[in-house]
Tab-separated table of C-alpha atoms in Angstrom:
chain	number	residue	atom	x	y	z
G	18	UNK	CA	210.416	-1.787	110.237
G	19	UNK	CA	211.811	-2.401	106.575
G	20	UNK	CA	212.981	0.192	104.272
G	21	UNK	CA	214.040	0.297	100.205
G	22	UNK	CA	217.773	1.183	101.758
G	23	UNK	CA	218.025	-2.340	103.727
G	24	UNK	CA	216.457	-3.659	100.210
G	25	UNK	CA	219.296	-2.034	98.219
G	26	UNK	CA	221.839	-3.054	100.356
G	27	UNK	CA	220.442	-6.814	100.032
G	28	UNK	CA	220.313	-6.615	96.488
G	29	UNK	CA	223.866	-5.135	96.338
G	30	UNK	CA	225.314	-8.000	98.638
G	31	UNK	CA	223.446	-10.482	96.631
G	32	UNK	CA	224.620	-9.356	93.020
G	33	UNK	CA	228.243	-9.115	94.654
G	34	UNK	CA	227.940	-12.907	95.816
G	35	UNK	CA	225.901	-14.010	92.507
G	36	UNK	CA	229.247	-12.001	90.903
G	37	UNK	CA	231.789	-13.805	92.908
G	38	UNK	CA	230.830	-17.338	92.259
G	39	UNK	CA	229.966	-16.937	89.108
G	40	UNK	CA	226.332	-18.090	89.528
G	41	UNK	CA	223.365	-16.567	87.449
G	42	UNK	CA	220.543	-17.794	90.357
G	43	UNK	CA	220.099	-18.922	93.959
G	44	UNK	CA	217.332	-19.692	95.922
G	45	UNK	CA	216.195	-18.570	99.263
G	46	UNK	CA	218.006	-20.652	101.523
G	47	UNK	CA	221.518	-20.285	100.085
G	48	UNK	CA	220.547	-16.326	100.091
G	49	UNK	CA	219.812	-15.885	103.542
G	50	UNK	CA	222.874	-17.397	104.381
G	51	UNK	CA	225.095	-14.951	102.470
G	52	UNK	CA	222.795	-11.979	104.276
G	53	UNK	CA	223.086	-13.313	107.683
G	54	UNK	CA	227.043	-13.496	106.718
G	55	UNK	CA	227.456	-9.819	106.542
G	56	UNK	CA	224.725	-9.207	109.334
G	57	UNK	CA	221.769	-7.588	106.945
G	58	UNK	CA	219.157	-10.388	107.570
G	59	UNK	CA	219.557	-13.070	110.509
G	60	UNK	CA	218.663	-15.929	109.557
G	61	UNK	CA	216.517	-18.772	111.412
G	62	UNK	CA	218.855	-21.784	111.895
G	63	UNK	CA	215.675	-24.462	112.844
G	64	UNK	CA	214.106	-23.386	109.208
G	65	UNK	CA	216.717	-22.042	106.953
G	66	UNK	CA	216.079	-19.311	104.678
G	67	UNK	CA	212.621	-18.181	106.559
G	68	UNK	CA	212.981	-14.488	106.989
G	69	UNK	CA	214.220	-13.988	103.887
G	70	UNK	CA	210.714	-15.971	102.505
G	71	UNK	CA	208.346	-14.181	104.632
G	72	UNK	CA	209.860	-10.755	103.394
G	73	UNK	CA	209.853	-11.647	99.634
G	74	UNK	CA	205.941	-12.528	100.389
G	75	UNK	CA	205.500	-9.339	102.284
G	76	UNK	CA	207.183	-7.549	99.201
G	77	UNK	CA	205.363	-9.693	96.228
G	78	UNK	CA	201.933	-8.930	98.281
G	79	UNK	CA	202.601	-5.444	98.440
G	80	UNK	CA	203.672	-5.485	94.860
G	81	UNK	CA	207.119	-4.418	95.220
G	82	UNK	CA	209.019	-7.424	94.485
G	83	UNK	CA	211.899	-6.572	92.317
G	84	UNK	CA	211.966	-7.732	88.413
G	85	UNK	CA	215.149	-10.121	89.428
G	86	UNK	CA	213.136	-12.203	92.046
G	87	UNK	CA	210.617	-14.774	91.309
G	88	UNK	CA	208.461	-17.695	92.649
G	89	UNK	CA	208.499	-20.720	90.989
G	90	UNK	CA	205.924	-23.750	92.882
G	91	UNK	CA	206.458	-22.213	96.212
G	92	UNK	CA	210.109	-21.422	95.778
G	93	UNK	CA	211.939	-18.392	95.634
G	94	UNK	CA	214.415	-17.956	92.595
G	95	UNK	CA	216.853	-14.863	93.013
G	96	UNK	CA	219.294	-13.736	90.600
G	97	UNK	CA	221.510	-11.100	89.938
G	98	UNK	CA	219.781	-7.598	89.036
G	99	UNK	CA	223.021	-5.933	87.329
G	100	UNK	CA	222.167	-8.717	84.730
G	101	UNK	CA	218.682	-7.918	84.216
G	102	UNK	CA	219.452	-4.711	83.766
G	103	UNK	CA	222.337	-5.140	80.957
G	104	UNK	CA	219.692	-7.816	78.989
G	105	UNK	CA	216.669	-5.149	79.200
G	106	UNK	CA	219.246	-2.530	77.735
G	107	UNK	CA	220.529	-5.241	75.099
G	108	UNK	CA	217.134	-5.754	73.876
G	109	UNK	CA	215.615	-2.690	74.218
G	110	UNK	CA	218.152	-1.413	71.148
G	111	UNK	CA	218.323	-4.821	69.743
């Protein structure tokens, strides 16, 4: 079963890759491969990126996807949260 602590620590690993390489955004595939890395998430090697999908459609059905994830014509965007967050703080006393 999933919990919001495996969720954090996916976020966390994410943001620290999306921080590392200096990218703002990834997409499913290339994410799955950076959680099966560190052992959060194995990943399906015949469809890349496929657990990853089926739990971001689990969480968006559920209404629980987080404000950094989004689905754009059937694929998954994911970018970094810490950079949400500053932006929402920026304009909120903008």
């Amino acid at each position: 079963m999933f919990n919001f602590n495996q969720l954090k620590s996916m976020v966390r690993c994410i943001d620290d890759y999306l921080t590392r390489t200096g990218k703002k955004e990834i997409n499913e595939m290339e994410a799955n491969t950076v959680l099966a890395r560190v052992g959060l998430l194995d990943d399906d090697y015949s469809k890349p990126g496929r657990p990853l999908r089926e739990l971001l459609a689990n969480l968006r059905d559920a209404n629980l996807l987080p404000n950094n994830i989004r689905q754009l014509y059937g694929r998954w965007v994911i970018g970094n949260s810490r950079c949400e967050q500053q932006s929402m703080m920026i304009v909120q006393y903008w």
